[in-house]
PDB file of C-alpha atoms in Angstrom:
ATOM      1  CA  GLY W  14       0.000   0.000   0.000  1.00  0.00           C
ATOM      2  CA  GLU W  15       0.915   3.594  -0.281  1.00  0.00           C
ATOM      3  CA  SER W  16       0.960   5.782   2.798  1.00  0.00           C
ATOM      4  CA  VAL W  17       2.164   9.237   3.617  1.00  0.00           C
ATOM      5  CA  GLY W  18       3.258  10.158   7.122  1.00  0.00           C
ATOM      6  CA  LEU W  19       1.239   9.640  10.251  1.00  0.00           C
ATOM      7  CA  HIS W  20      -1.486  12.180   9.595  1.00  0.00           C
ATOM      8  CA  LEU W  21      -4.396  11.575   7.288  1.00  0.00           C
ATOM      9  CA  PRO W  22      -5.536  14.526   5.184  1.00  0.00           C
ATOM     10  CA  THR W  23      -8.814  15.705   6.678  1.00  0.00           C
ATOM     11  CA  LEU W  24     -11.850  17.269   5.070  1.00  0.00           C
ATOM     12  CA  SER W  25     -14.293  18.980   7.409  1.00  0.00           C
ATOM     13  CA  VAL W  26     -17.749  19.817   6.064  1.00  0.00           C
ATOM     14  CA  GLN W  27     -21.011  21.109   7.448  1.00  0.00           C
ATOM     15  CA  GLU W  28     -23.866  18.643   7.621  1.00  0.00           C
ATOM     16  CA  GLY W  29     -26.007  19.045   4.523  1.00  0.00           C
ATOM     17  CA  ASP W  30     -23.189  20.397   2.348  1.00  0.00           C
ATOM     18  CA  ASN W  31     -21.637  18.477  -0.504  1.00  0.00           C
ATOM     19  CA  SER W  32     -18.244  16.808  -0.013  1.00  0.00           C
ATOM     20  CA  ILE W  33     -15.545  16.233  -2.602  1.00  0.00           C
ATOM     21  CA  ILE W  34     -12.715  13.832  -1.842  1.00  0.00           C
ATOM     22  CA  ASN W  35      -9.836  13.665  -4.290  1.00  0.00           C
ATOM     23  CA  CYS W  36      -7.350  10.988  -5.206  1.00  0.00           C
ATOM     24  CA  ALA W  37      -4.396  10.869  -7.587  1.00  0.00           C
ATOM     25  CA  TYR W  38      -3.583   7.444  -8.958  1.00  0.00           C
ATOM     26  CA  SER W  39      -0.266   6.182 -10.146  1.00  0.00           C
ATOM     27  CA  ASN W  40      -0.667   3.819 -13.089  1.00  0.00           C
ATOM     28  CA  SER W  41      -1.899   5.184 -16.388  1.00  0.00           C
ATOM     29  CA  ALA W  42      -2.688   1.596 -17.437  1.00  0.00           C
ATOM     30  CA  SER W  43      -5.127   1.056 -14.561  1.00  0.00           C
ATOM     31  CA  ASP W  44      -8.637   0.611 -15.868  1.00  0.00           C
ATOM     32  CA  TYR W  45     -10.680  -0.046 -12.751  1.00  0.00           C
ATOM     33  CA  PHE W  46     -11.084   2.103  -9.662  1.00  0.00           C
ATOM     34  CA  ILE W  47     -12.927   1.683  -6.378  1.00  0.00           C
ATOM     35  CA  TRP W  48     -13.864   3.952  -3.492  1.00  0.00           C
ATOM     36  CA  TYR W  49     -14.034   2.454  -0.012  1.00  0.00           C
ATOM     37  CA  LYS W  50     -15.365   3.938   3.229  1.00  0.00           C
ATOM     38  CA  GLN W  51     -13.805   2.804   6.477  1.00  0.00           C
ATOM     39  CA  GLU W  52     -15.405   3.658   9.794  1.00  0.00           C
ATOM     40  CA  SER W  53     -13.441   3.412  13.008  1.00  0.00           C
ATOM     41  CA  GLY W  54     -12.871  -0.189  14.049  1.00  0.00           C
ATOM     42  CA  LYS W  55     -14.423  -1.635  10.883  1.00  0.00           C
ATOM     43  CA  GLY W  56     -13.233  -3.035   7.581  1.00  0.00           C
ATOM     44  CA  PRO W  57     -13.353  -1.011   4.357  1.00  0.00           C
ATOM     45  CA  GLN W  58     -16.828  -0.885   2.851  1.00  0.00           C
ATOM     46  CA  PHE W  59     -17.324  -0.774  -0.926  1.00  0.00           C
ATOM     47  CA  ILE W  60     -19.018   2.453  -2.038  1.00  0.00           C
ATOM     48  CA  ILE W  61     -18.758   2.740  -5.793  1.00  0.00           C
ATOM     49  CA  ASP W  62     -16.527   1.733  -8.679  1.00  0.00           C
ATOM     50  CA  ILE W  63     -15.763   2.998 -12.153  1.00  0.00           C
ATOM     51  CA  ARG W  64     -14.035   1.630 -15.231  1.00  0.00           C
ATOM     52  CA  SER W  65     -11.689   3.668 -17.372  1.00  0.00           C
ATOM     53  CA  ASN W  66     -14.115   3.740 -20.304  1.00  0.00           C
ATOM     54  CA  MET W  67     -16.334   6.015 -18.200  1.00  0.00           C
ATOM     55  CA  ASP W  68     -15.844   9.567 -16.912  1.00  0.00           C
ATOM     56  CA  LYS W  69     -18.619   9.586 -14.368  1.00  0.00           C
ATOM     57  CA  ARG W  70     -20.743   7.148 -12.439  1.00  0.00           C
ATOM     58  CA  GLN W  71     -23.508   7.882  -9.985  1.00  0.00           C
ATOM     59  CA  GLY W  72     -24.843   5.968  -7.032  1.00  0.00           C
ATOM     60  CA  GLN W  73     -27.119   6.883  -4.205  1.00  0.00           C
ATOM     61  CA  ARG W  74     -25.868  10.308  -3.023  1.00  0.00           C
ATOM     62  CA  VAL W  75     -22.406   9.539  -4.386  1.00  0.00           C
ATOM     63  CA  THR W  76     -20.750  10.318  -7.701  1.00  0.00           C
ATOM     64  CA  VAL W  77     -17.313   9.244  -8.884  1.00  0.00           C
ATOM     65  CA  LEU W  78     -15.488  11.276 -11.513  1.00  0.00           C
ATOM     66  CA  LEU W  79     -12.492   9.991 -13.435  1.00  0.00           C
ATOM     67  CA  ASN W  80     -10.032  12.198 -15.307  1.00  0.00           C
ATOM     68  CA  LYS W  81      -7.595   9.906 -17.067  1.00  0.00           C
ATOM     69  CA  THR W  82      -5.623  12.768 -18.584  1.00  0.00           C
ATOM     70  CA  VAL W  83      -4.333  13.876 -15.193  1.00  0.00           C
ATOM     71  CA  LYS W  84      -4.826  10.522 -13.438  1.00  0.00           C
ATOM     72  CA  HIS W  85      -7.299  11.950 -10.975  1.00  0.00           C
ATOM     73  CA  LEU W  86     -10.288  10.412  -9.268  1.00  0.00           C
ATOM     74  CA  SER W  87     -12.855  12.147  -7.084  1.00  0.00           C
ATOM     75  CA  LEU W  88     -15.748  11.101  -4.893  1.00  0.00           C
ATOM     76  CA  GLN W  89     -18.617  13.505  -4.431  1.00  0.00           C
ATOM     77  CA  ILE W  90     -21.068  12.992  -1.591  1.00  0.00           C
ATOM     78  CA  ALA W  91     -24.275  14.969  -1.772  1.00  0.00           C
ATOM     79  CA  ALA W  92     -26.001  16.324   1.337  1.00  0.00           C
ATOM     80  CA  THR W  93     -23.318  14.976   3.659  1.00  0.00           C
ATOM     81  CA  GLN W  94     -24.639  13.360   6.816  1.00  0.00           C
ATOM     82  CA  PRO W  95     -22.993  12.590  10.189  1.00  0.00           C
ATOM     83  CA  GLY W  96     -22.972   8.908   9.219  1.00  0.00           C
ATOM     84  CA  ASP W  97     -20.652   9.764   6.343  1.00  0.00           C
ATOM     85  CA  SER W  98     -17.848  10.559   8.790  1.00  0.00           C
ATOM     86  CA  ALA W  99     -15.119   8.012   8.052  1.00  0.00           C
ATOM     87  CA  VAL W 100     -11.837   7.523   6.233  1.00  0.00           C
ATOM     88  CA  TYR W 101     -12.220   7.202   2.471  1.00  0.00           C
ATOM     89  CA  PHE W 102      -9.739   5.264   0.345  1.00  0.00           C
ATOM     90  CA  CYS W 103      -9.476   5.147  -3.400  1.00  0.00           C
ATOM     91  CA  ALA W 104      -8.021   2.017  -4.950  1.00  0.00           C
ATOM     92  CA  GLU W 105      -6.869   1.133  -8.447  1.00  0.00           C
ATOM     93  CA  ASN W 106      -6.552  -2.297  -9.938  1.00  0.00           C
ATOM     94  CA  ALA W 107      -2.967  -3.201 -10.737  1.00  0.00           C
ATOM     95  CA  MET W 108      -4.090  -4.597 -14.093  1.00  0.00           C
ATOM     96  CA  ASP W 109      -1.507  -7.306 -14.088  1.00  0.00           C
ATOM     97  CA  SER W 110      -2.059 -10.982 -13.475  1.00  0.00           C
ATOM     98  CA  SER W 111      -2.219 -10.387  -9.740  1.00  0.00           C
ATOM     99  CA  TYR W 112      -5.418  -8.279  -9.791  1.00  0.00           C
ATOM    100  CA  LYS W 113      -3.979  -6.500  -6.781  1.00  0.00           C
ATOM    101  CA  LEU W 114      -5.588  -3.357  -5.470  1.00  0.00           C
ATOM    102  CA  ILE W 115      -3.306  -0.389  -4.916  1.00  0.00           C
ATOM    103  CA  PHE W 116      -4.715   1.888  -2.245  1.00  0.00           C
ATOM    104  CA  GLY W 117      -4.334   5.627  -1.902  1.00  0.00           C
ATOM    105  CA  SER W 118      -3.316   7.079   1.428  1.00  0.00           C
ATOM    106  CA  GLY W 119      -6.854   7.936   2.519  1.00  0.00           C
ATOM    107  CA  THR W 120      -8.802  11.050   3.500  1.00  0.00           C
ATOM    108  CA  ARG W 121     -10.660  11.527   6.763  1.00  0.00           C
ATOM    109  CA  LEU W 122     -14.085  13.139   6.353  1.00  0.00           C
ATOM    110  CA  LEU W 123     -15.470  14.935   9.405  1.00  0.00           C
ATOM    111  CA  VAL W 124     -19.067  16.126   9.301  1.00  0.00           C
ATOM    112  CA  ARG W 125     -19.896  19.049  11.592  1.00  0.00           C
ATOM    113  CA  PRO W 126     -23.470  19.091  12.953  1.00  0.00           C
TER     114      PRO W 126
ATOM    115  CA  ASP D  27     -23.803  -5.891   6.442  1.00  0.00           C
ATOM    116  CA  THR D  28     -20.654  -7.609   5.310  1.00  0.00           C
ATOM    117  CA  GLU D  29     -20.821 -11.051   3.763  1.00  0.00           C
ATOM    118  CA  VAL D  30     -17.247 -11.721   4.791  1.00  0.00           C
ATOM    119  CA  THR D  31     -16.920 -12.710   8.440  1.00  0.00           C
ATOM    120  CA  GLN D  32     -13.780 -12.828  10.548  1.00  0.00           C
ATOM    121  CA  THR D  33     -13.021 -14.318  13.940  1.00  0.00           C
ATOM    122  CA  PRO D  34     -11.939 -13.392  16.467  1.00  0.00           C
ATOM    123  CA  LYS D  35     -12.694  -9.664  16.535  1.00  0.00           C
ATOM    124  CA  HIS D  36      -9.830  -9.039  18.946  1.00  0.00           C
ATOM    125  CA  LEU D  37      -6.772 -11.103  19.817  1.00  0.00           C
ATOM    126  CA  VAL D  38      -3.979 -10.552  22.304  1.00  0.00           C
ATOM    127  CA  MET D  39      -1.014 -12.889  22.104  1.00  0.00           C
ATOM    128  CA  GLY D  40       2.490 -13.230  23.406  1.00  0.00           C
ATOM    129  CA  MET D  41       5.516 -13.567  21.174  1.00  0.00           C
ATOM    130  CA  THR D  42       5.771 -17.299  21.828  1.00  0.00           C
ATOM    131  CA  ASN D  43       2.103 -18.084  21.205  1.00  0.00           C
ATOM    132  CA  LYS D  44       0.524 -19.795  18.217  1.00  0.00           C
ATOM    133  CA  LYS D  45      -2.859 -18.537  17.139  1.00  0.00           C
ATOM    134  CA  SER D  46      -5.043 -18.517  14.030  1.00  0.00           C
ATOM    135  CA  LEU D  47      -7.273 -15.957  12.381  1.00  0.00           C
ATOM    136  CA  LYS D  48     -10.291 -17.206  10.470  1.00  0.00           C
ATOM    137  CA  CYS D  49     -12.229 -15.788   7.556  1.00  0.00           C
ATOM    138  CA  GLU D  50     -15.362 -17.065   5.869  1.00  0.00           C
ATOM    139  CA  GLN D  51     -17.251 -15.854   2.811  1.00  0.00           C
ATOM    140  CA  HIS D  52     -20.542 -17.031   1.401  1.00  0.00           C
ATOM    141  CA  MET D  53     -20.601 -15.018  -1.803  1.00  0.00           C
ATOM    142  CA  GLY D  54     -19.061 -17.712  -3.982  1.00  0.00           C
ATOM    143  CA  HIS D  55     -16.047 -15.581  -4.851  1.00  0.00           C
ATOM    144  CA  ARG D  56     -13.007 -17.465  -6.118  1.00  0.00           C
ATOM    145  CA  ALA D  57     -10.284 -15.172  -4.801  1.00  0.00           C
ATOM    146  CA  MET D  58      -9.570 -14.443  -1.143  1.00  0.00           C
ATOM    147  CA  TYR D  59      -7.074 -12.036   0.337  1.00  0.00           C
ATOM    148  CA  TRP D  60      -5.282 -11.198   3.574  1.00  0.00           C
ATOM    149  CA  TYR D  61      -4.352  -7.586   4.280  1.00  0.00           C
ATOM    150  CA  LYS D  62      -2.571  -5.929   7.175  1.00  0.00           C
ATOM    151  CA  GLN D  63      -3.542  -2.410   8.187  1.00  0.00           C
ATOM    152  CA  LYS D  64      -1.667  -0.184  10.604  1.00  0.00           C
ATOM    153  CA  ALA D  65      -3.284   2.865  12.170  1.00  0.00           C
ATOM    154  CA  LYS D  66      -3.895   5.752   9.764  1.00  0.00           C
ATOM    155  CA  LYS D  67      -2.513   3.745   6.842  1.00  0.00           C
ATOM    156  CA  PRO D  68      -4.196   1.995   3.922  1.00  0.00           C
ATOM    157  CA  PRO D  69      -4.459  -1.802   3.852  1.00  0.00           C
ATOM    158  CA  GLU D  70      -1.323  -3.611   2.695  1.00  0.00           C
ATOM    159  CA  LEU D  71      -1.709  -6.836   0.744  1.00  0.00           C
ATOM    160  CA  MET D  72      -0.166  -9.942   2.307  1.00  0.00           C
ATOM    161  CA  PHE D  73      -1.514 -12.977   0.430  1.00  0.00           C
ATOM    162  CA  VAL D  74      -3.870 -13.838  -2.412  1.00  0.00           C
ATOM    163  CA  TYR D  75      -5.576 -17.181  -2.910  1.00  0.00           C
ATOM    164  CA  SER D  76      -7.167 -17.898  -6.241  1.00  0.00           C
ATOM    165  CA  TYR D  77      -9.251 -21.054  -6.652  1.00  0.00           C
ATOM    166  CA  GLU D  78      -7.926 -22.228  -3.275  1.00  0.00           C
ATOM    167  CA  LYS D  79      -4.293 -21.979  -4.356  1.00  0.00           C
ATOM    168  CA  LEU D  80      -1.791 -19.425  -3.113  1.00  0.00           C
ATOM    169  CA  SER D  81      -1.094 -17.104  -6.017  1.00  0.00           C
ATOM    170  CA  ILE D  82       0.608 -14.157  -4.336  1.00  0.00           C
ATOM    171  CA  ASN D  83       2.814 -13.837  -1.273  1.00  0.00           C
ATOM    172  CA  GLU D  84       3.940 -10.248  -0.854  1.00  0.00           C
ATOM    173  CA  SER D  85       7.240 -11.227   0.786  1.00  0.00           C
ATOM    174  CA  VAL D  86       5.502 -11.819   4.095  1.00  0.00           C
ATOM    175  CA  PRO D  87       7.653 -13.252   6.925  1.00  0.00           C
ATOM    176  CA  SER D  88       7.224 -16.970   7.519  1.00  0.00           C
ATOM    177  CA  ARG D  89       5.780 -16.339  10.977  1.00  0.00           C
ATOM    178  CA  PHE D  90       2.552 -15.699   9.029  1.00  0.00           C
ATOM    179  CA  SER D  91       1.238 -18.852   7.357  1.00  0.00           C
ATOM    180  CA  PRO D  92      -1.947 -18.739   5.258  1.00  0.00           C
ATOM    181  CA  GLU D  93      -4.210 -21.687   4.564  1.00  0.00           C
ATOM    182  CA  CYS D  94      -7.266 -22.081   2.359  1.00  0.00           C
ATOM    183  CA  PRO D  95      -9.127 -25.267   3.360  1.00  0.00           C
ATOM    184  CA  ASN D  96     -11.920 -24.694   0.828  1.00  0.00           C
ATOM    185  CA  SER D  97     -13.434 -22.019  -1.349  1.00  0.00           C
ATOM    186  CA  SER D  98     -15.286 -20.420   1.566  1.00  0.00           C
ATOM    187  CA  LEU D  99     -12.607 -20.443   4.257  1.00  0.00           C
ATOM    188  CA  LEU D 100      -9.291 -18.700   4.707  1.00  0.00           C
ATOM    189  CA  ASN D 101      -7.045 -18.973   7.733  1.00  0.00           C
ATOM    190  CA  LEU D 102      -3.955 -17.102   8.833  1.00  0.00           C
ATOM    191  CA  HIS D 103      -1.747 -19.008  11.251  1.00  0.00           C
ATOM    192  CA  LEU D 104       0.431 -16.902  13.513  1.00  0.00           C
ATOM    193  CA  HIS D 105       3.572 -18.034  15.316  1.00  0.00           C
ATOM    194  CA  ALA D 106       6.366 -16.174  17.075  1.00  0.00           C
ATOM    195  CA  LEU D 107       5.053 -12.767  16.164  1.00  0.00           C
ATOM    196  CA  GLN D 108       6.718  -9.508  17.052  1.00  0.00           C
ATOM    197  CA  PRO D 109       5.121  -6.449  18.702  1.00  0.00           C
ATOM    198  CA  GLU D 110       5.379  -4.595  15.384  1.00  0.00           C
ATOM    199  CA  ASP D 111       2.984  -7.161  13.914  1.00  0.00           C
ATOM    200  CA  SER D 112       0.198  -5.595  15.977  1.00  0.00           C
ATOM    201  CA  ALA D 113      -2.359  -4.329  13.476  1.00  0.00           C
ATOM    202  CA  LEU D 114      -5.826  -4.828  12.026  1.00  0.00           C
ATOM    203  CA  TYR D 115      -5.860  -7.938   9.841  1.00  0.00           C
ATOM    204  CA  LEU D 116      -8.420  -7.828   7.082  1.00  0.00           C
ATOM    205  CA  CYS D 117      -9.769 -10.585   4.917  1.00  0.00           C
ATOM    206  CA  ALA D 118     -11.357  -9.840   1.555  1.00  0.00           C
ATOM    207  CA  ALA D 119     -13.099 -11.858  -1.136  1.00  0.00           C
ATOM    208  CA  GLY D 120     -13.682 -11.139  -4.788  1.00  0.00           C
ATOM    209  CA  ASP D 121     -13.944 -12.488  -8.282  1.00  0.00           C
ATOM    210  CA  ARG D 122     -10.808 -11.679 -10.166  1.00  0.00           C
ATOM    211  CA  GLY D 123     -12.751 -11.095 -13.319  1.00  0.00           C
ATOM    212  CA  LEU D 124     -14.967  -8.502 -11.640  1.00  0.00           C
ATOM    213  CA  GLU D 125     -12.112  -7.075  -9.587  1.00  0.00           C
ATOM    214  CA  THR D 126     -14.147  -5.668  -6.699  1.00  0.00           C
ATOM    215  CA  GLN D 127     -12.962  -6.893  -3.311  1.00  0.00           C
ATOM    216  CA  TYR D 128     -15.312  -7.071  -0.344  1.00  0.00           C
ATOM    217  CA  PHE D 129     -13.749  -6.795   3.076  1.00  0.00           C
ATOM    218  CA  GLY D 130     -14.569  -8.385   6.392  1.00  0.00           C
ATOM    219  CA  PRO D 131     -14.638  -6.431   9.661  1.00  0.00           C
ATOM    220  CA  GLY D 132     -11.082  -7.407  10.560  1.00  0.00           C
ATOM    221  CA  THR D 133      -9.291  -8.885  13.554  1.00  0.00           C
ATOM    222  CA  ARG D 134      -7.547  -6.412  15.823  1.00  0.00           C
ATOM    223  CA  LEU D 135      -4.298  -8.120  16.886  1.00  0.00           C
ATOM    224  CA  LEU D 136      -2.079  -7.024  19.748  1.00  0.00           C
ATOM    225  CA  VAL D 137       1.271  -8.762  20.235  1.00  0.00           C
ATOM    226  CA  LEU D 138       2.840  -8.308  23.646  1.00  0.00           C
TER     227      LEU D 138
END
């Protein structure tokens, strides 16, 4: 995995506002990306995925945007709720025979009431 | 609710102990994974089993020994661990063709 330092980047938003969490990926050949949500003391929970032949994919209150030109991925959460407070990880598929996931360093989302 | 279960939830062991972590999935996925996660870090891949055979070992020390008794079960046998092995150990299951991996709740391990 990839990790940076001991401090997770943190995004603090007001309840009801929209949240945007960003991720830069490393491999231009990657063609599958996943966002996970991890609450304290729990395992990562699948949120949404996107393949490289798409620029945008929407789920319930969440949207993932993919910009392959700059190797950038974002997760948008609409009408952020207290239950959205967690650490969010992006992951890319290694696209070799291993089908390994390569995780980003994570972003902590804090929702202010 | 996760369809990947892990036991135990918490484990405390001494450096001379032998213990095992267990993982079970009922989704019919053909690939199963062990990850290690330290605080404030992303999960780090340890092992991959594909069709019940070990396909990837990410240079994990031999004090960690994986086992896949059948397509639904995955074990991680622990022996002579070090305090720095304390972490959250996560199991995941997926279909390699679909690529999504679904994680269990993890086992929080403390080595004294």
